[in-house]
PDB file of C-alpha atoms and ligand atoms in Angstrom:
ATOM      1  CA  MET A   1      -7.967 -16.326   6.032  1.00 98.00           C
ATOM      2  CA  ARG A   2      -8.637 -12.736   7.097  1.00 98.00           C
ATOM      3  CA  ILE A   3      -6.298 -10.098   5.699  1.00 98.00           C
ATOM      4  CA  LEU A   4      -6.142  -6.386   6.567  1.00 98.00           C
ATOM      5  CA  PHE A   5      -4.429  -4.148   4.000  1.00 98.00           C
ATOM      6  CA  LEU A   6      -3.558  -0.810   5.591  1.00 98.00           C
ATOM      7  CA  ALA A   7      -3.470   1.994   3.080  1.00 98.00           C
ATOM      8  CA  ASP A   8      -0.500   4.377   2.656  1.00 98.00           C
ATOM      9  CA  VAL A   9       0.863   5.083   6.135  1.00 98.00           C
ATOM     10  CA  PHE A  10       1.572   8.809   6.100  1.00 98.00           C
ATOM     11  CA  GLY A  11       4.351  10.327   8.234  1.00 97.00           C
ATOM     12  CA  THR A  12       4.650  10.207  11.984  1.00 97.00           C
ATOM     13  CA  PRO A  13       0.892  10.550  12.568  1.00 97.00           C
ATOM     14  CA  GLY A  14       0.192   7.479  10.474  1.00 98.00           C
ATOM     15  CA  LEU A  15       2.992   5.464  11.979  1.00 98.00           C
ATOM     16  CA  ALA A  16       1.950   6.403  15.542  1.00 98.00           C
ATOM     17  CA  ALA A  17      -1.647   5.409  14.808  1.00 98.00           C
ATOM     18  CA  VAL A  18      -0.499   2.010  13.540  1.00 98.00           C
ATOM     19  CA  GLU A  19       1.720   1.550  16.515  1.00 98.00           C
ATOM     20  CA  ARG A  20      -1.084   2.432  18.960  1.00 98.00           C
ATOM     21  CA  LEU A  21      -3.933   0.490  17.394  1.00 98.00           C
ATOM     22  CA  LEU A  22      -2.740  -2.503  15.384  1.00 98.00           C
ATOM     23  CA  ARG A  23      -2.075  -5.028  18.168  1.00 97.00           C
ATOM     24  CA  SER A  24      -5.605  -4.771  19.468  1.00 97.00           C
ATOM     25  CA  LEU A  25      -7.034  -4.643  15.978  1.00 97.00           C
ATOM     26  CA  ARG A  26      -5.377  -7.936  15.127  1.00 97.00           C
ATOM     27  CA  ALA A  27      -7.308  -9.558  17.954  1.00 97.00           C
ATOM     28  CA  GLU A  28     -10.543  -7.631  17.467  1.00 97.00           C
ATOM     29  CA  LEU A  29     -10.776  -8.375  13.751  1.00 98.00           C
ATOM     30  CA  ASP A  30      -9.306 -11.943  14.123  1.00 98.00           C
ATOM     31  CA  LEU A  31      -6.666 -11.164  11.495  1.00 98.00           C
ATOM     32  CA  ASP A  32      -4.349 -13.694   9.945  1.00 98.00           C
ATOM     33  CA  LEU A  33      -2.169 -11.223   8.084  1.00 98.00           C
ATOM     34  CA  VAL A  34      -1.584  -7.492   7.890  1.00 98.00           C
ATOM     35  CA  ILE A  35      -0.013  -5.737   4.889  1.00 98.00           C
ATOM     36  CA  ALA A  36       0.724  -1.969   4.858  1.00 98.00           C
ATOM     37  CA  ASN A  37       1.858   0.426   2.203  1.00 98.00           C
ATOM     38  CA  ALA A  38       4.823   2.239   3.702  1.00 98.00           C
ATOM     39  CA  GLU A  39       6.034   4.573   0.947  1.00 97.00           C
ATOM     40  CA  ASN A  40       4.889   7.715   2.693  1.00 98.00           C
ATOM     41  CA  VAL A  41       6.011   6.939   6.220  1.00 98.00           C
ATOM     42  CA  ALA A  42       9.154   9.081   6.174  1.00 97.00           C
ATOM     43  CA  ASP A  43       7.609  12.579   6.550  1.00 95.00           C
ATOM     44  CA  GLY A  44       5.233  11.793   3.649  1.00 95.00           C
ATOM     45  CA  ALA A  45       7.782  10.546   1.142  1.00 96.00           C
ATOM     46  CA  GLY A  46       9.869   7.433   1.378  1.00 97.00           C
ATOM     47  CA  LEU A  47      10.929   4.739   3.806  1.00 98.00           C
ATOM     48  CA  THR A  48      13.955   4.340   6.065  1.00 97.00           C
ATOM     49  CA  ALA A  49      15.239   1.182   7.683  1.00 97.00           C
ATOM     50  CA  ARG A  50      14.270   2.494  11.148  1.00 97.00           C
ATOM     51  CA  LEU A  51      10.703   3.289  10.121  1.00 98.00           C
ATOM     52  CA  GLY A  52      10.263   0.032   8.249  1.00 98.00           C
ATOM     53  CA  ASP A  53      11.402  -1.858  11.288  1.00 97.00           C
ATOM     54  CA  ARG A  54       9.020   0.076  13.514  1.00 98.00           C
ATOM     55  CA  LEU A  55       6.073  -0.855  11.270  1.00 98.00           C
ATOM     56  CA  LEU A  56       7.069  -4.487  11.263  1.00 98.00           C
ATOM     57  CA  ALA A  57       7.476  -4.396  15.031  1.00 98.00           C
ATOM     58  CA  ALA A  58       4.013  -2.853  15.383  1.00 98.00           C
ATOM     59  CA  GLY A  59       2.470  -5.966  13.899  1.00 97.00           C
ATOM     60  CA  VAL A  60       2.568  -5.451  10.155  1.00 98.00           C
ATOM     61  CA  ASP A  61       3.630  -8.588   8.331  1.00 98.00           C
ATOM     62  CA  CYS A  62       4.684  -7.168   5.033  1.00 98.00           C
ATOM     63  CA  LEU A  63       5.356  -3.645   3.686  1.00 98.00           C
ATOM     64  CA  THR A  64       4.706  -2.466   0.124  1.00 98.00           C
ATOM     65  CA  LEU A  65       6.097   0.706  -1.569  1.00 98.00           C
ATOM     66  CA  GLY A  66       5.510   2.892  -4.587  1.00 98.00           C
ATOM     67  CA  ASN A  67       6.780   5.973  -6.424  1.00 97.00           C
ATOM     68  CA  HIS A  68       8.640   7.305  -3.369  1.00 97.00           C
ATOM     69  CA  THR A  69      10.589   4.070  -2.926  1.00 96.00           C
ATOM     70  CA  TRP A  70      14.030   5.593  -3.574  1.00 96.00           C
ATOM     71  CA  ARG A  71      13.457   8.929  -1.844  1.00 95.00           C
ATOM     72  CA  ARG A  72      15.531   8.165   1.230  1.00 96.00           C
ATOM     73  CA  GLN A  73      19.245   7.450   1.401  1.00 91.00           C
ATOM     74  CA  GLY A  74      20.027   3.980   2.662  1.00 92.00           C
ATOM     75  CA  VAL A  75      16.837   2.367   1.541  1.00 96.00           C
ATOM     76  CA  GLY A  76      18.617   0.278  -1.115  1.00 96.00           C
ATOM     77  CA  PRO A  77      20.756  -1.735   1.332  1.00 96.00           C
ATOM     78  CA  TYR A  78      17.688  -2.080   3.575  1.00 97.00           C
ATOM     79  CA  LEU A  79      15.646  -3.505   0.732  1.00 97.00           C
ATOM     80  CA  VAL A  80      18.343  -6.058  -0.057  1.00 97.00           C
ATOM     81  CA  GLY A  81      17.992  -7.607   3.433  1.00 95.00           C
ATOM     82  CA  ALA A  82      14.333  -6.905   4.187  1.00 97.00           C
ATOM     83  CA  THR A  83      12.557 -10.050   3.103  1.00 97.00           C
ATOM     84  CA  ARG A  84       9.162  -8.660   4.219  1.00 98.00           C
ATOM     85  CA  VAL A  85       9.333  -5.428   2.230  1.00 98.00           C
ATOM     86  CA  VAL A  86       8.421  -5.287  -1.485  1.00 98.00           C
ATOM     87  CA  ARG A  87       9.021  -2.459  -3.891  1.00 98.00           C
ATOM     88  CA  PRO A  88       7.388  -2.151  -7.359  1.00 98.00           C
ATOM     89  CA  ALA A  89       8.478  -5.089  -9.500  1.00 98.00           C
ATOM     90  CA  ASN A  90       8.528  -2.927 -12.652  1.00 98.00           C
ATOM     91  CA  TYR A  91      11.416  -0.745 -11.612  1.00 97.00           C
ATOM     92  CA  LEU A  92      14.709  -1.600 -13.201  1.00 95.00           C
ATOM     93  CA  ALA A  93      15.721  -5.154 -12.304  1.00 92.00           C
ATOM     94  CA  SER A  94      19.212  -3.840 -11.420  1.00 95.00           C
ATOM     95  CA  LEU A  95      17.834  -1.840  -8.510  1.00 96.00           C
ATOM     96  CA  PRO A  96      17.901  -3.392  -4.999  1.00 97.00           C
ATOM     97  CA  GLY A  97      14.977  -5.251  -3.466  1.00 97.00           C
ATOM     98  CA  ARG A  98      12.186  -7.467  -4.687  1.00 97.00           C
ATOM     99  CA  GLY A  99       8.751  -7.082  -6.164  1.00 97.00           C
ATOM    100  CA  LEU A 100       7.487 -10.359  -4.730  1.00 98.00           C
ATOM    101  CA  ALA A 101       7.696 -11.536  -1.132  1.00 98.00           C
ATOM    102  CA  VAL A 102       6.222 -14.701   0.378  1.00 98.00           C
ATOM    103  CA  VAL A 103       5.398 -14.128   4.047  1.00 98.00           C
ATOM    104  CA  GLU A 104       3.697 -16.290   6.668  1.00 98.00           C
ATOM    105  CA  ALA A 105       0.176 -15.710   7.933  1.00 98.00           C
ATOM    106  CA  ARG A 106      -0.873 -16.491  11.540  1.00 97.00           C
ATOM    107  CA  GLY A 107      -1.034 -20.206  11.051  1.00 95.00           C
ATOM    108  CA  GLY A 108       2.073 -20.411   8.963  1.00 96.00           C
ATOM    109  CA  GLU A 109       0.227 -20.358   5.607  1.00 97.00           C
ATOM    110  CA  PRO A 110       2.301 -18.713   2.880  1.00 98.00           C
ATOM    111  CA  VAL A 111       0.982 -15.513   1.323  1.00 98.00           C
ATOM    112  CA  ALA A 112       2.589 -13.847  -1.683  1.00 98.00           C
ATOM    113  CA  VAL A 113       2.653  -9.996  -1.747  1.00 98.00           C
ATOM    114  CA  LEU A 114       3.326  -8.268  -5.015  1.00 98.00           C
ATOM    115  CA  ASN A 115       3.815  -4.589  -5.773  1.00 98.00           C
ATOM    116  CA  LEU A 116       3.584  -2.783  -9.122  1.00 98.00           C
ATOM    117  CA  LEU A 117       3.686   0.862 -10.134  1.00 98.00           C
ATOM    118  CA  GLY A 118       1.282   2.433 -12.594  1.00 98.00           C
ATOM    119  CA  ARG A 119       2.519   4.363 -15.634  1.00 97.00           C
ATOM    120  CA  TYR A 120       0.269   7.373 -15.681  1.00 96.00           C
ATOM    121  CA  ALA A 121       2.143  10.369 -14.026  1.00 94.00           C
ATOM    122  CA  LEU A 122       4.645   7.943 -12.426  1.00 95.00           C
ATOM    123  CA  GLU A 123       7.916   6.562 -13.627  1.00 93.00           C
ATOM    124  CA  PRO A 124       8.237   2.775 -13.638  1.00 94.00           C
ATOM    125  CA  ALA A 125      10.917   1.295 -15.975  1.00 94.00           C
ATOM    126  CA  ARG A 126       8.306  -0.932 -17.586  1.00 96.00           C
ATOM    127  CA  SER A 127       4.551  -1.100 -17.928  1.00 97.00           C
ATOM    128  CA  PRO A 128       2.956  -2.858 -14.970  1.00 98.00           C
ATOM    129  CA  PHE A 129       1.095  -5.061 -17.501  1.00 98.00           C
ATOM    130  CA  GLU A 130       4.392  -6.328 -18.942  1.00 96.00           C
ATOM    131  CA  GLY A 131       5.749  -9.125 -16.866  1.00 93.00           C
ATOM    132  CA  VAL A 132       2.794  -9.284 -14.424  1.00 98.00           C
ATOM    133  CA  ASP A 133       1.767 -12.698 -15.766  1.00 98.00           C
ATOM    134  CA  ALA A 134       5.216 -14.132 -15.042  1.00 98.00           C
ATOM    135  CA  LEU A 135       5.237 -12.428 -11.630  1.00 98.00           C
ATOM    136  CA  VAL A 136       1.865 -13.981 -10.701  1.00 98.00           C
ATOM    137  CA  ALA A 137       3.017 -17.377 -12.054  1.00 98.00           C
ATOM    138  CA  GLU A 138       6.172 -17.134  -9.882  1.00 98.00           C
ATOM    139  CA  ALA A 139       4.015 -16.281  -6.834  1.00 98.00           C
ATOM    140  CA  ALA A 140       1.610 -19.186  -7.598  1.00 98.00           C
ATOM    141  CA  ARG A 141       4.486 -21.638  -7.326  1.00 98.00           C
ATOM    142  CA  SER A 142       4.672 -20.819  -3.594  1.00 98.00           C
ATOM    143  CA  THR A 143       1.040 -20.221  -2.657  1.00 98.00           C
ATOM    144  CA  PRO A 144      -2.501 -19.706  -4.008  1.00 98.00           C
ATOM    145  CA  VAL A 145      -2.962 -16.636  -1.722  1.00 98.00           C
ATOM    146  CA  ILE A 146      -1.589 -13.668  -3.729  1.00 98.00           C
ATOM    147  CA  VAL A 147      -2.152  -9.992  -2.891  1.00 98.00           C
ATOM    148  CA  LEU A 148      -1.061  -7.256  -5.304  1.00 98.00           C
ATOM    149  CA  ASP A 149      -0.584  -3.596  -4.238  1.00 98.00           C
ATOM    150  CA  MET A 150      -1.210  -1.711  -7.529  1.00 98.00           C
ATOM    151  CA  HIS A 151       0.263   1.685  -6.759  1.00 98.00           C
ATOM    152  CA  ALA A 152      -1.042   4.071  -9.422  1.00 98.00           C
ATOM    153  CA  GLU A 153      -2.441   7.474 -10.134  1.00 98.00           C
ATOM    154  CA  ALA A 154      -4.989   6.462 -12.761  1.00 98.00           C
ATOM    155  CA  THR A 155      -8.238   4.759 -11.864  1.00 98.00           C
ATOM    156  CA  SER A 156      -8.314   3.132 -15.258  1.00 98.00           C
ATOM    157  CA  GLU A 157      -4.925   1.378 -14.794  1.00 98.00           C
ATOM    158  CA  LYS A 158      -6.056  -0.012 -11.483  1.00 98.00           C
ATOM    159  CA  VAL A 159      -9.468  -1.156 -12.697  1.00 98.00           C
ATOM    160  CA  ALA A 160      -7.847  -2.768 -15.769  1.00 98.00           C
ATOM    161  CA  MET A 161      -5.290  -4.613 -13.648  1.00 98.00           C
ATOM    162  CA  GLY A 162      -8.139  -5.952 -11.506  1.00 98.00           C
ATOM    163  CA  TRP A 163      -9.853  -7.378 -14.535  1.00 98.00           C
ATOM    164  CA  HIS A 164      -6.559  -8.664 -16.010  1.00 98.00           C
ATOM    165  CA  LEU A 165      -5.838 -10.667 -12.864  1.00 98.00           C
ATOM    166  CA  ASP A 166      -9.385 -11.637 -11.937  1.00 98.00           C
ATOM    167  CA  GLY A 167      -9.399 -15.322 -10.887  1.00 98.00           C
ATOM    168  CA  ARG A 168      -5.642 -15.525 -10.742  1.00 98.00           C
ATOM    169  CA  VAL A 169      -4.870 -13.590  -7.538  1.00 98.00           C
ATOM    170  CA  THR A 170      -6.679 -13.084  -4.226  1.00 98.00           C
ATOM    171  CA  ALA A 171      -6.680  -9.290  -4.294  1.00 98.00           C
ATOM    172  CA  VAL A 172      -5.752  -6.285  -6.424  1.00 98.00           C
ATOM    173  CA  ILE A 173      -5.568  -3.348  -3.969  1.00 98.00           C
ATOM    174  CA  GLY A 174      -5.117   0.149  -5.428  1.00 98.00           C
ATOM    175  CA  THR A 175      -3.005   2.681  -3.487  1.00 98.00           C
ATOM    176  CA  HIS A 176      -1.292   6.114  -3.985  1.00 98.00           C
ATOM    177  CA  THR A 177      -4.212   8.608  -4.228  1.00 98.00           C
ATOM    178  CA  HIS A 178      -4.935   8.446  -0.455  1.00 98.00           C
ATOM    179  CA  VAL A 179      -8.675   8.927  -0.843  1.00 98.00           C
ATOM    180  CA  GLN A 180     -10.629   5.740  -0.184  1.00 98.00           C
ATOM    181  CA  THR A 181     -12.884   4.742  -3.026  1.00 98.00           C
ATOM    182  CA  ASN A 182     -16.393   3.222  -2.685  1.00 98.00           C
ATOM    183  CA  ASP A 183     -15.926   0.326  -5.155  1.00 98.00           C
ATOM    184  CA  ALA A 184     -14.666  -2.580  -3.043  1.00 98.00           C
ATOM    185  CA  ARG A 185     -16.028  -5.814  -4.519  1.00 98.00           C
ATOM    186  CA  VAL A 186     -15.125  -9.393  -5.278  1.00 98.00           C
ATOM    187  CA  LEU A 187     -14.849  -9.687  -9.081  1.00 98.00           C
ATOM    188  CA  PRO A 188     -16.593 -12.642 -10.698  1.00 98.00           C
ATOM    189  CA  GLY A 189     -13.468 -14.796 -10.882  1.00 98.00           C
ATOM    190  CA  GLY A 190     -12.851 -14.445  -7.157  1.00 98.00           C
ATOM    191  CA  THR A 191     -10.457 -11.493  -6.917  1.00 98.00           C
ATOM    192  CA  ALA A 192     -11.043  -8.819  -4.272  1.00 98.00           C
ATOM    193  CA  TYR A 193     -10.663  -5.344  -5.785  1.00 98.00           C
ATOM    194  CA  ILE A 194     -10.644  -1.676  -4.762  1.00 98.00           C
ATOM    195  CA  THR A 195      -9.422   1.317  -6.706  1.00 98.00           C
ATOM    196  CA  ASP A 196      -7.883   3.027  -3.670  1.00 98.00           C
ATOM    197  CA  ALA A 197      -7.621   1.794  -0.103  1.00 98.00           C
ATOM    198  CA  GLY A 198      -7.211   5.303   1.383  1.00 98.00           C
ATOM    199  CA  MET A 199      -4.620   6.548   3.862  1.00 98.00           C
ATOM    200  CA  CYS A 200      -3.532   5.777   7.360  1.00 98.00           C
ATOM    201  CA  GLY A 201      -2.664   9.356   8.425  1.00 98.00           C
ATOM    202  CA  PRO A 202      -4.006  12.846   8.941  1.00 98.00           C
ATOM    203  CA  HIS A 203      -7.148  13.540   6.891  1.00 98.00           C
ATOM    204  CA  ASP A 204      -7.460  17.188   7.959  1.00 98.00           C
ATOM    205  CA  SER A 205      -5.037  17.733   5.045  1.00 97.00           C
ATOM    206  CA  VAL A 206      -4.573  17.540   1.357  1.00 97.00           C
ATOM    207  CA  ILE A 207      -3.825  13.814   0.944  1.00 97.00           C
ATOM    208  CA  GLY A 208      -1.718  13.955   4.083  1.00 97.00           C
ATOM    209  CA  VAL A 209       0.092  17.305   3.622  1.00 97.00           C
ATOM    210  CA  ARG A 210      -0.727  20.454   5.586  1.00 97.00           C
ATOM    211  CA  LYS A 211      -3.623  22.268   3.833  1.00 97.00           C
ATOM    212  CA  ASP A 212      -1.971  25.722   4.024  1.00 96.00           C
ATOM    213  CA  ILE A 213       1.131  24.532   2.165  1.00 95.00           C
ATOM    214  CA  ILE A 214      -0.841  22.931  -0.693  1.00 96.00           C
ATOM    215  CA  LEU A 215      -3.301  25.829  -0.942  1.00 95.00           C
ATOM    216  CA  ARG A 216      -0.428  28.318  -1.158  1.00 95.00           C
ATOM    217  CA  ARG A 217       1.030  26.275  -3.992  1.00 94.00           C
ATOM    218  CA  PHE A 218      -2.245  26.199  -5.893  1.00 94.00           C
ATOM    219  CA  LEU A 219      -3.097  29.772  -5.207  1.00 96.00           C
ATOM    220  CA  THR A 220       0.330  31.365  -5.842  1.00 95.00           C
ATOM    221  CA  GLN A 221       2.274  28.770  -7.767  1.00 93.00           C
ATOM    222  CA  LEU A 222       5.048  29.181  -5.146  1.00 89.00           C
ATOM    223  CA  SER A 223       6.079  25.973  -3.567  1.00 83.00           C
ATOM    224  CA  GLN A 224       7.538  25.166  -0.156  1.00 86.00           C
ATOM    225  CA  ARG A 225       8.527  21.933   1.449  1.00 91.00           C
ATOM    226  CA  ASN A 226       5.697  19.600   2.162  1.00 93.00           C
ATOM    227  CA  GLU A 227       5.000  18.825   5.831  1.00 94.00           C
ATOM    228  CA  PRO A 228       2.619  16.185   7.176  1.00 95.00           C
ATOM    229  CA  ALA A 229      -0.612  17.523   8.682  1.00 97.00           C
ATOM    230  CA  SER A 230      -1.733  16.377  12.058  1.00 96.00           C
ATOM    231  CA  GLY A 231      -5.522  16.413  12.484  1.00 96.00           C
ATOM    232  CA  ASP A 232      -8.257  13.779  11.913  1.00 97.00           C
ATOM    233  CA  VAL A 233      -5.889  10.841  11.898  1.00 98.00           C
ATOM    234  CA  ARG A 234      -7.481   7.595  10.801  1.00 97.00           C
ATOM    235  CA  LEU A 235      -6.485   4.131   9.867  1.00 98.00           C
ATOM    236  CA  GLU A 236      -7.941   3.221   6.510  1.00 98.00           C
ATOM    237  CA  GLY A 237      -7.639   0.187   4.320  1.00 98.00           C
ATOM    238  CA  VAL A 238      -9.387  -2.923   3.149  1.00 98.00           C
ATOM    239  CA  LEU A 239     -10.462  -5.976   5.115  1.00 98.00           C
ATOM    240  CA  MET A 240     -10.795  -9.197   3.095  1.00 98.00           C
ATOM    241  CA  SER A 241     -11.301 -12.902   3.464  1.00 98.00           C
ATOM    242  CA  CYS A 242     -10.273 -15.759   1.262  1.00 98.00           C
ATOM    243  CA  ASP A 243     -10.556 -19.532   1.215  1.00 97.00           C
ATOM    244  CA  GLY A 244      -7.787 -22.067   1.037  1.00 94.00           C
ATOM    245  CA  SER A 245      -7.714 -21.916  -2.789  1.00 97.00           C
ATOM    246  CA  GLY A 246      -6.848 -18.204  -2.654  1.00 98.00           C
ATOM    247  CA  ARG A 247     -10.290 -17.154  -3.876  1.00 98.00           C
ATOM    248  CA  ALA A 248     -11.593 -14.022  -2.152  1.00 98.00           C
ATOM    249  CA  THR A 249     -14.879 -14.564  -0.327  1.00 98.00           C
ATOM    250  CA  ALA A 250     -15.445 -11.019   0.974  1.00 98.00           C
ATOM    251  CA  VAL A 251     -13.986  -7.569   0.879  1.00 98.00           C
ATOM    252  CA  GLU A 252     -14.928  -4.313   2.582  1.00 98.00           C
ATOM    253  CA  THR A 253     -13.395  -0.963   3.235  1.00 98.00           C
ATOM    254  CA  PHE A 254     -11.910  -0.361   6.651  1.00 98.00           C
ATOM    255  CA  ARG A 255     -11.819   2.998   8.509  1.00 98.00           C
ATOM    256  CA  ARG A 256     -11.043   3.657  12.143  1.00 97.00           C
ATOM    257  CA  PRO A 257     -10.499   7.045  13.827  1.00 97.00           C
ATOM    258  CA  ALA A 258      -7.137   7.113  15.640  1.00 94.00           C
ATOM    259  CA  GLU A 259      -7.653  10.037  17.982  1.00 77.00           C
TER     260      GLU A 259
HETATM  261 FE1  LIG B 301       2.573   7.166  -4.071  1.00 80.64          FE
END
C-alpha cells in the first residue's frame, strides 16, 4: 500500500495547491491513501466545515489536526459528524470529535489514522505518551495499518514517540513546525518515521506567514494579525509504502512546486 501524507496545509495557497494537483498526483504516484494535516487551512490557524469538505473533495481521504483545532467557531459540531477527520486524542475526552479514525484505502483496506499533540509549548490535556498504548491497541483491533500524526514542537518528543511505537504502527509522522526534516527512515521494527513532514503552502514566508509581519514582530516586539504569504507554494509531505502486515517497507520525503 502506498500512502501520501501531506504536511500542514497552510491557508488558501495550500488548499488551492492541493485542489489543483492532488487528483493527478494520486494517479502519478499510484497512491492508495492520502492523509493531510488540516489545522492551518483557515488563514493559517484552524479548520472550518467548508474547508474540511473542500480538502476531502480534493481527494484527501483523512484529515488530521493539532494545536489550532478549536480556533474556528463551529468546528466542534463538524468534528462530531466528520468521520474522516481526527483531532488530537489527548485533548479532554469531553471535547467533540475523535482521535482515531478508520478510513478505507483505494482497495477498501482499512487504515487507522491517529492524532496526538506534543506537550512542549502546546496545551494538550494529557501527555501524548499517556494512553497512546491503549489508542494503538484500539486501532489494531480494526487494522494492522496504523498512521500517527504526532503534532509537536519538540524534536525530542517526536523522536521518542517514534521509538516508543516502533514495530507497533506503520508510521509516526511529525507535523507542526512546517520545515521538512531530513531524517525520514524506517525504524528497525518497521515503523516509518520523520520528525517533520514540512508544509503544503507558501514557503516565501516564515512558516507560512508573511515575512514582513513576523520580522516586524521580532524586530519591534509589536504584533499584528498574521496573514498567509503567497510565494513559493509547494506541496510537501512523506510518501511511504507498507505491506499487508502494516510494516513500513519504504519512506521518503515528498516535495512538489505548485506554481
Ligand atoms: Fe500546529
